[in-house]
Amino acid sequence: MAVPPSQNRSLARRLFGRWEASDVAPLVSLAVLVVFFALVAPGFLKPATVVQVLKQGSVLAIVSVGLTFVLLCAEIDLAVGMLALWTACLCGFLFQRPFAAGPSGAGAAPAWAVVVAIAVPLATSLLLGLTSGLLTVWSRLPSFIISLAMMNIADGMSRWLTKSENLNVPSILKTIGNRGIEITNRFELSYSALLAAAVFIVGHVVLQHTRFGRYVYMTGGNREAARLAGVRTGRIVVACLAISAVTAGLGGLVNAGRLNSVSLDQNADLLLSAVACVVLGGTSLFGGSGGMGRTAVGVITFSVLKVGLNQIAWIDDLARPLLMGLVLMVALVVNGLLSKNK
Amino acid sequence: MTTLSQSPLLECREIGKRFGGEVALEGVDFTLLPGEVHGLVGSNGAGKSTLMKILAGALPEHAGTVCLDGRPIDLSSPQSALRHGIAMVYQELSGIGQLSVAENLFLGRQPTTRFGRIDWWAMRKRASEQLAELEIEVDVERRLASYPLVIRQMVEIARGLHSGARVLILDEPTSALSPPETRRLFELIRRMRERGVAVIFISHFIEDVLAICDRVTILRGGRCVDTRDTKEVDKHFVIHAMLGHALDTREVGYETGASLPVRSAAPPLLSAAGLSLPRAFEAIDLAVAAGECVGIYGFVGSGHQELVHCLAGALRPATGQITVEGQSLVLGSTHVAVQRGVALVASDRGQTLVHDAEIYKNVTLAHLKQSVGNWLARGRETAIATQLLERVGCRPVAPLLRVRNLSGGNQQKVVLAKWLLAPVRVLLLDEPTRGMDVGAKEEIMKLVAEQKRAGAAVVLASSEPEVVLAHADRILVMSRGRVTREFAGVTVDKTMLMRFA
């Protein structure tokens, strides 16, 4: 039982806080991957790779922020992928109504119509998240079951609404998804990455510096203890699932923008990728430990893996998903083992 | 029926067991005759459960020998105990509620067809026959969980019997049963006796022991004090033998008694009326004044612990009303209770602390808004926590340490520190010092006394008579969910408390 005496903390400790194996493990995994790809893929250590990682990772990052809240309070939200799809579909649907597209269907949409086409879908996603949360708390069923049903509902609503058509989305989403601020002529900081960073920072501040954030951790750490201390743990769970639904919706909008339209094949693997990112960063699936910094590391690791594998030219395209899965499994197991040996 | 000329079925000689340096059992001799119901009594820590665990094969390393039919037997695992025909029915039942009664009865030894499939038809038929034989009337196809506790116990006993048990050990079988249920269980035990099965009946309820047992063995401090025919003794005798008179306990003075002050005339700060919680307690009325400590004494399972949890909002009573300072509380809401200054200190720290979180986060959890405000900053929080940890005497004073690294006593101090961040109006204690060393016990109770002097209404529930005698101003005794006696303004001792429990 090592007791850190608070009076003689070293400077390093004061700057970085207390580091444990579980904090370092995800960073080590990331470093190993970077070194590996630098050796194997000649073009890897170039600004273009960073641009790509940031762009590819941003949708995942936005969704992972909400999912981190859910996992921290020891619940799960399986609906994130389909909520992302639903939000984007509704956005596309609204955007093609006459109020936005004009009577001929080709006019420039007025600004208020764009706002409606983005805000209303996000609000419906929030509503669906609240529904999942309230049902989870009220029925005392695991959120696994409730959000599984919600996943199917969101998927079904998307199909019914779009009739399997490709739908156009507002140009502002396309700009966010594809453009950025040019910093040098070879390095462009994409708007989607900036948006993801903003969502991350908000998430981090809420978790670390608000009472709500503390209650999320304590509810996940020991729900009964939190309840006995007067925390209304039911509300915390509902709020986490609602947050997760909103970030999922936002991620879906950005993804549709990146792909210039919305179609039913989008976001199919978003859920599992986001769970992998959060857990890869070292946030526990059982609640109470983890945080936004870790999720950020997880998202970057995941994106580096994806981009890096694509840069190795001699791998058969059809073998890439298999390799992705294998490397992911190794990384998860190694991180998991390292963080257990505290 | 039980003469000493009969040769014993089971004989324990010179049984001893130590846990670390603590002596749990020393030189215990114990004989069990065939077809005998043998009671085993003793206060907490007398060694009853240790002895039974040895017999059930759960503690292979012990001193002394156990003989069955005069031959020493090996009790190195629960399986070997079962092979020798020793079966135990634990207080927490081991039956699987989701399975049917028949499946539970044949758990691990299902009849199979020639092809290795479970023969459901034969299983149901034999289960019905076996239960009918013991006059246990149940539908064997229904799930075990749909039956009340007494039926589940009886099925468990039947299972032990039909797996060939000759010695059945029942651990506190009546503690959660109503009187008619107890009578049903006793009938079954008598039928077992007629079949020549020997039953060891462990209980805190002396009346039950005297009602069903042929002989009774009394343990005290890990030694066997006496074995008597139950016809020769009464409750008074047994209690005296259990407690002894020349005890070298540290809580000296409470062996002879504690004189309680006259009940204070002050208006109640905390009051409860008509509280009932099914399977725990019924129609409880309670009034506690500011600066008063009411002790509630009862055996494990008599409902006093659940009562305290109900007062804190941790459990929701089915009926009744709780008021604090004249305003009624929302039943089952810890949030409202905490806002009104109701604090709960439970015996199980796993219920009240987040073990993987830092100490400071646990300390500030209940009153985060009042103490830290809307913006959480670690520096300010740890400063607040440090101050409180020093006040309650938690060692080490290291707010960044995780709670799991603290000893039990220090963890309980963290629980107290958590409540001290805001004025405590009602302090509810459920076995607050269970399993702690004497020093930690004293420190915890000193903090409680401080709150009492500051005007808190204190309720102290405990199954240890010493604890209530030492700290309560007024004592209620609970038995099977009801208050059986109130002591105020008189001198009471352990014997008197236990007589009403």
Tab-separated table of C-alpha atoms in Angstrom, chain A residues 1-7 9 13-14 16-18 20 22-23 140 205-215 217-233 235 287-289 294 342, chain B residues 309 312-316 332 334-335 338-339 344 346 349-358 360-362 364-369 373-378 381 396-402 405-407 418-419:
chain	number	residue	atom	x	y	z
A	1	MET	CA	0.000	0.000	0.000
A	2	ALA	CA	2.027	2.939	-1.282
A	3	VAL	CA	0.961	6.217	0.188
A	4	PRO	CA	1.861	9.271	-1.821
A	5	PRO	CA	2.608	12.008	0.706
A	6	SER	CA	1.020	15.085	-0.757
A	7	GLN	CA	3.699	17.487	0.473
A	9	ARG	CA	5.190	15.510	-4.880
A	13	ARG	CA	3.819	14.670	-10.749
A	14	ARG	CA	2.457	18.109	-10.220
A	16	PHE	CA	1.057	15.462	-15.168
A	17	GLY	CA	-0.797	14.133	-12.174
A	18	ARG	CA	-0.326	10.525	-11.142
A	20	GLU	CA	-0.507	4.501	-13.778
A	22	SER	CA	-3.418	1.861	-17.367
A	23	ASP	CA	-2.760	5.476	-18.396
A	140	ARG	CA	-34.758	-1.862	-14.739
A	205	VAL	CA	-14.848	19.809	-18.942
A	206	VAL	CA	-18.269	18.385	-18.146
A	207	LEU	CA	-16.758	15.146	-16.860
A	208	GLN	CA	-13.951	16.628	-14.817
A	209	HIS	CA	-15.301	19.916	-13.568
A	210	THR	CA	-19.046	19.655	-13.122
A	211	ARG	CA	-21.067	17.882	-10.468
A	212	PHE	CA	-22.859	15.986	-13.196
A	213	GLY	CA	-19.549	14.582	-14.429
A	214	ARG	CA	-18.605	13.460	-10.933
A	215	TYR	CA	-21.974	11.784	-10.501
A	217	TYR	CA	-18.161	8.472	-12.482
A	218	MET	CA	-19.575	7.582	-9.073
A	219	THR	CA	-22.761	6.096	-10.512
A	220	GLY	CA	-20.604	3.889	-12.694
A	221	GLY	CA	-18.176	3.069	-9.896
A	222	ASN	CA	-20.810	1.896	-7.426
A	223	ARG	CA	-24.407	2.727	-8.194
A	224	GLU	CA	-25.691	1.733	-4.772
A	225	ALA	CA	-23.117	3.877	-2.975
A	226	ALA	CA	-23.969	6.849	-5.172
A	227	ARG	CA	-27.673	6.347	-4.519
A	228	LEU	CA	-27.146	6.095	-0.761
A	229	ALA	CA	-25.201	9.362	-0.902
A	230	GLY	CA	-28.319	11.008	-2.348
A	231	VAL	CA	-27.328	11.007	-6.011
A	232	ARG	CA	-30.351	10.495	-8.275
A	233	THR	CA	-28.619	7.825	-10.297
A	235	ARG	CA	-31.364	10.764	-13.910
A	287	GLY	CA	-18.088	1.892	-15.492
A	288	GLY	CA	-16.335	4.273	-13.154
A	289	SER	CA	-12.921	4.584	-14.728
A	294	ARG	CA	-8.281	8.231	-23.031
A	342	LYS	CA	-1.687	-1.773	-11.418
B	309	HIS	CA	-32.234	1.300	5.789
B	312	ALA	CA	-32.562	6.403	5.301
B	313	GLY	CA	-34.615	5.963	2.138
B	314	ALA	CA	-32.377	3.146	0.969
B	315	LEU	CA	-35.303	0.728	1.078
B	316	ARG	CA	-38.883	1.671	0.364
B	332	GLY	CA	-37.521	5.262	-0.595
B	334	THR	CA	-32.202	8.787	-0.473
B	335	HIS	CA	-31.968	12.104	-2.278
B	338	VAL	CA	-29.785	13.392	2.402
B	339	GLN	CA	-31.069	16.903	1.734
B	344	LEU	CA	-26.655	6.339	6.959
B	346	ALA	CA	-24.012	0.755	7.097
B	349	ARG	CA	-18.798	-0.439	3.139
B	350	GLY	CA	-19.208	-2.004	-0.291
B	351	GLN	CA	-22.642	-0.426	-0.181
B	352	THR	CA	-21.626	3.041	0.925
B	353	LEU	CA	-18.251	3.702	-0.709
B	354	VAL	CA	-16.946	3.693	-4.268
B	355	HIS	CA	-13.888	1.554	-3.640
B	356	ASP	CA	-12.095	2.290	-6.898
B	357	ALA	CA	-12.491	6.043	-6.550
B	358	GLU	CA	-10.181	8.346	-4.637
B	360	TYR	CA	-11.708	12.760	-1.656
B	361	LYS	CA	-14.335	11.934	-4.253
B	362	ASN	CA	-16.093	9.723	-1.733
B	364	THR	CA	-17.474	15.115	-1.122
B	365	LEU	CA	-20.052	12.952	-2.912
B	366	ALA	CA	-23.086	13.541	-0.710
B	367	HIS	CA	-22.750	17.300	-0.358
B	368	LEU	CA	-20.864	18.279	-3.494
B	369	LYS	CA	-22.861	21.429	-4.140
B	373	GLY	CA	-19.939	24.353	-5.611
B	374	ASN	CA	-20.599	24.168	-9.311
B	375	TRP	CA	-17.029	24.099	-10.589
B	376	LEU	CA	-14.986	21.160	-9.345
B	377	ALA	CA	-11.302	21.790	-8.809
B	378	ARG	CA	-9.152	19.039	-7.397
B	381	GLU	CA	-11.697	19.401	-3.037
B	396	PRO	CA	-3.375	7.916	6.401
B	397	VAL	CA	-4.669	11.403	5.604
B	398	ALA	CA	-4.179	10.927	1.869
B	399	PRO	CA	-7.209	12.138	-0.077
B	400	LEU	CA	-5.783	10.962	-3.410
B	401	LEU	CA	-5.472	7.382	-2.230
B	402	ARG	CA	-8.152	4.993	-3.406
B	405	ASN	CA	-6.432	0.661	0.163
B	406	LEU	CA	-7.816	1.638	3.566
B	407	SER	CA	-8.566	-0.730	6.427
B	418	LYS	CA	-18.809	12.200	4.017
B	419	TRP	CA	-21.777	13.098	6.212
